[in-house]
Each structure stands twice: as C-alpha cells, then as structure tokens.
Amino acid sequence: MPVIAPMPAARPARIPSQRDGVEESAGAVATEAAGTTVDHLTETYRAHYRSLLGLAALLLDDTASCEDVVQEAFIRVHSARKRVRDPEKTLAYLRQTVVNLSRSTLRRRILGLKLLSKPMPDMASAEEGAYDQLERRDLIKAMKGLQRRQREVLVLRYFADMTEAQVAETLGISLGSVKAYGSRGIAALRVSMEASA
C-alpha cells in the first residue's frame, strides 16, 4: 500500500505540467500572432525582393553581394519577426536591415583593402567605356566624397525612389535630418561634378 500512494500523487503533478505546457504553447501562439507572421513576412519579401535587391545594388557594386545581403536581411528579420509588432512595418525593417548589412559589407571590404598586400589593378581606360560610363564613374567618385549619411540619404531618396519619411524610418533619423543631409549632399555633389567637368 505505501508504494501505491505516491503514484496517484505523482500523476496529478504531471497533469498540471502538461496543462501548463499547453497554456504556454497557446501563449506562444498568441505572442506569435502579435508579431509579424511567417506568411506575411514571406509575401512582403516576395513582393519587394527586386526593390530590396535594387536598394542593395545602389550601396554595393556586385550582384552576388547584393543577393547575399538581401537573403541575410530576410533571415534576420524572419528570426526577429516577433519583435515586429506592426505588420505594416515589415518592409521598413527589411529595408533597414538591407542598409545595415550593406554598411557592414562595405566596412569589411575597406578593411580587406587595407590588409591587402598587393595593389588593386588599375581601372579600365576611358577608351574601353562609353560616355555614360564616364559620367557614372564621375558620379560614383563624387558620391564617395560625400559624408556617409549624406550618401545614404541621397541613394535612398533618389536612386531607391523612397519618400523622405521612408528614408527617415529606414535610417532611424528625423525627417528634418533627412532634408538637411539631402540638401547638403546635393550641393556638395553639384560642386564636385562641376569641378570634374
């Protein structure tokens, strides 16, 4: 008899823990429902993949890196989707993640260039390129001469065709800062392009 008495006492102890597990999983479902769902994130990604790839292409210079950045952005936002409480902000989170990952890629490249022992090969001569490539090279050179924040604002505003409010949200700065960086960046670009002409 003494051996049988603990058995029923042990079973009720297990049943509440199972119920607790069910309640916890129901709470987890409620928490997941509060964040961005996988379906919504996937649809947003599918609908805006090309624009995200274009955004990365404006900040980076090769297709493979752009594709890597966009894929990594999706993975990171997917793993943090419960923190995106408003599903309408999913695209903004993806854009911001693309910008941040592009920055990291550029930082790694700069560090690699500093550590590289042999010099980089010279750029192709002007004869090999068309006139528009020359203009593009001048523009890229002028853009590289801008402050980092000015360059990011101009790329997002004019090349990615975002509104000032979207740029502010993507970069995490105020609308006034977007306007200020944009106007200073355009003025600096104008001076640089006129000097090279």
C-alpha positions as MATLAB code, in Angstrom:
seq = 'MPVIAPMPAARPARIPSQRDGVEESAGAVATEAAGTTVDHLTETYRAHYRSLLGLAALLLDDTASCEDVVQEAFIRVHSARKRVRDPEKTLAYLRQTVVNLSRSTLRRRILGLKLLSKPMPDMASAEEGAYDQLERRDLIKAMKGLQRRQREVLVLRYFADMTEAQVAETLGISLGSVKAYGSRGIAALRVSMEASA';
ca = [
       0.000    0.000    0.000;
       2.652    2.597    0.777;
       4.102    2.036   -2.695;
       0.763    2.762   -4.445;
       0.066    6.034   -2.578;
       2.851    8.081   -4.222;
       1.767    7.012   -7.720;
      -1.547    8.907   -7.767;
       0.169   11.878   -6.174;
       2.782   11.846   -8.958;
       0.168   11.688  -11.744;
      -1.675   14.875  -10.822;
       1.684   16.585  -10.608;
       2.309   15.581  -14.237;
      -1.116   16.606  -15.497;
      -0.813   20.279  -14.453;
       2.637   20.407  -16.039;
       1.102   19.128  -19.263;
      -1.624   21.736  -18.982;
       0.966   24.356  -18.264;
       2.752   23.247  -21.437;
      -0.498   23.604  -23.406;
      -1.110   27.028  -21.878;
       2.475   28.028  -22.635;
       2.186   26.907  -26.239;
      -1.140   28.759  -26.537;
       0.602   31.816  -25.104;
       3.405   31.345  -27.622;
       0.840   31.237  -30.437;
      -0.738   34.422  -29.097;
       2.687   36.041  -28.943;
       3.468   34.909  -32.477;
       0.130   36.274  -33.647;
       1.050   39.639  -32.103;
       4.186   39.835  -34.233;
       4.646   39.550  -37.971;
       3.568   36.127  -39.206;
       5.787   33.988  -41.409;
       3.217   34.186  -44.202;
       3.098   37.986  -44.106;
       6.882   38.234  -43.993;
       7.202   35.815  -46.920;
       4.636   37.709  -49.002;
       6.345   41.034  -48.243;
       9.682   39.540  -49.228;
       8.314   38.123  -52.490;
       6.566   41.357  -53.413;
       9.580   43.574  -52.682;
      12.551   41.323  -53.469;
      13.519   43.262  -56.610;
      13.278   46.644  -54.910;
      15.367   45.370  -51.972;
      17.908   43.986  -54.434;
      17.960   47.361  -56.200;
      18.492   49.125  -52.880;
      21.467   46.894  -52.095;
      22.813   47.423  -55.631;
      22.857   51.173  -55.068;
      25.005   50.744  -51.973;
      27.174   47.861  -53.209;
      28.752   47.178  -56.587;
      28.330   43.479  -57.402;
      25.249   41.325  -57.846;
      26.419   38.422  -55.694;
      26.959   40.643  -52.653;
      23.578   42.306  -53.201;
      21.806   38.952  -53.323;
      23.658   37.799  -50.201;
      22.694   40.969  -48.334;
      19.006   40.669  -49.261;
      18.895   36.983  -48.301;
      20.628   37.692  -44.997;
      18.184   40.555  -44.326;
      15.258   38.186  -44.800;
      16.814   35.609  -42.466;
      17.456   38.183  -39.747;
      14.002   39.749  -39.932;
      12.473   36.251  -40.027;
      14.254   35.248  -36.831;
      13.220   38.536  -35.150;
       9.672   38.637  -36.569;
       8.030   38.526  -33.134;
       9.570   41.928  -32.399;
       7.871   43.455  -35.438;
       4.558   44.178  -33.712;
       3.032   46.105  -36.633;
       2.933   44.007  -39.826;
       2.842   47.245  -41.851;
       6.423   47.941  -40.741;
       7.801   44.652  -42.073;
       9.050   46.260  -45.294;
      10.688   49.077  -43.332;
      12.506   46.520  -41.173;
      13.670   44.664  -44.280;
      14.925   47.905  -45.883;
      16.728   48.998  -42.739;
      18.341   45.573  -42.418;
      19.486   45.709  -46.067;
      21.069   49.137  -45.458;
      22.786   47.973  -42.269;
      24.120   44.791  -43.872;
      25.368   46.790  -46.875;
      27.264   49.061  -44.492;
      28.835   46.034  -42.820;
      29.822   44.589  -46.195;
      31.487   47.853  -47.188;
      33.332   48.041  -43.861;
      34.681   44.523  -44.373;
      35.818   45.421  -47.887;
      37.604   48.536  -46.694;
      39.354   46.509  -44.012;
      40.281   43.894  -46.619;
      41.737   46.568  -48.903;
      43.824   47.926  -46.052;
      45.173   44.471  -45.286;
      45.723   43.552  -48.927;
      49.434   43.394  -49.663;
      49.357   43.826  -53.429;
      47.840   46.899  -55.080;
      44.464   46.691  -56.777;
      44.542   46.613  -60.604;
      44.015   49.902  -62.407;
      40.560   50.798  -63.610;
      39.735   50.296  -67.273;
      40.799   53.098  -69.596;
      38.258   55.625  -70.843;
      38.523   54.263  -74.377;
      37.006   50.950  -73.280;
      33.897   52.532  -71.836;
      31.120   54.603  -73.272;
      30.433   58.235  -72.416;
      27.698   57.314  -69.935;
      30.134   55.061  -68.082;
      32.485   58.006  -67.708;
      29.680   60.114  -66.285;
      28.675   57.291  -63.986;
      32.240   56.922  -62.752;
      32.404   60.661  -62.025;
      29.124   60.448  -60.164;
      30.283   57.467  -58.121;
      33.516   59.283  -57.299;
      31.562   62.357  -56.243;
      29.205   60.197  -54.152;
      32.163   58.566  -52.402;
      33.393   62.048  -51.485;
      30.204   62.777  -49.554;
      29.732   62.141  -45.877;
      28.344   58.676  -45.189;
      24.934   59.910  -44.012;
      24.580   62.311  -46.968;
      25.387   59.477  -49.385;
      22.856   57.135  -47.750;
      20.099   59.752  -47.813;
      20.699   60.564  -51.494;
      20.866   56.912  -52.528;
      17.657   56.030  -50.717;
      15.819   59.196  -51.739;
      16.725   59.461  -55.425;
      18.010   56.070  -56.537;
      15.688   53.857  -54.444;
      12.851   56.372  -55.005;
      11.793   56.491  -51.359;
       9.889   59.333  -49.770;
      11.632   61.440  -47.157;
       9.537   59.765  -44.457;
      10.598   56.290  -45.649;
      14.242   57.367  -45.695;
      13.919   58.712  -42.149;
      12.362   55.448  -40.968;
      14.924   53.285  -42.759;
      17.929   55.175  -41.394;
      16.386   55.835  -37.985;
      16.768   59.631  -38.171;
      14.315   62.525  -38.112;
      12.580   63.943  -41.181;
      14.414   67.254  -40.689;
      17.744   65.437  -40.703;
      16.826   63.723  -43.980;
      16.082   67.107  -45.564;
      19.273   68.661  -44.209;
      21.533   65.783  -45.275;
      19.832   65.682  -48.668;
      20.246   69.389  -49.451;
      23.864   69.448  -48.249;
      24.632   66.300  -50.220;
      23.157   67.708  -53.444;
      25.082   70.954  -53.002;
      28.327   69.028  -52.446;
      27.622   66.810  -55.465;
      26.991   69.833  -57.675;
      30.302   71.404  -56.677;
      32.189   68.144  -57.177;
      30.625   67.403  -60.580;
      31.272   70.962  -61.845;
      34.894   70.693  -60.740;
      35.373   67.437  -62.643;
      33.696   68.767  -65.830;
];
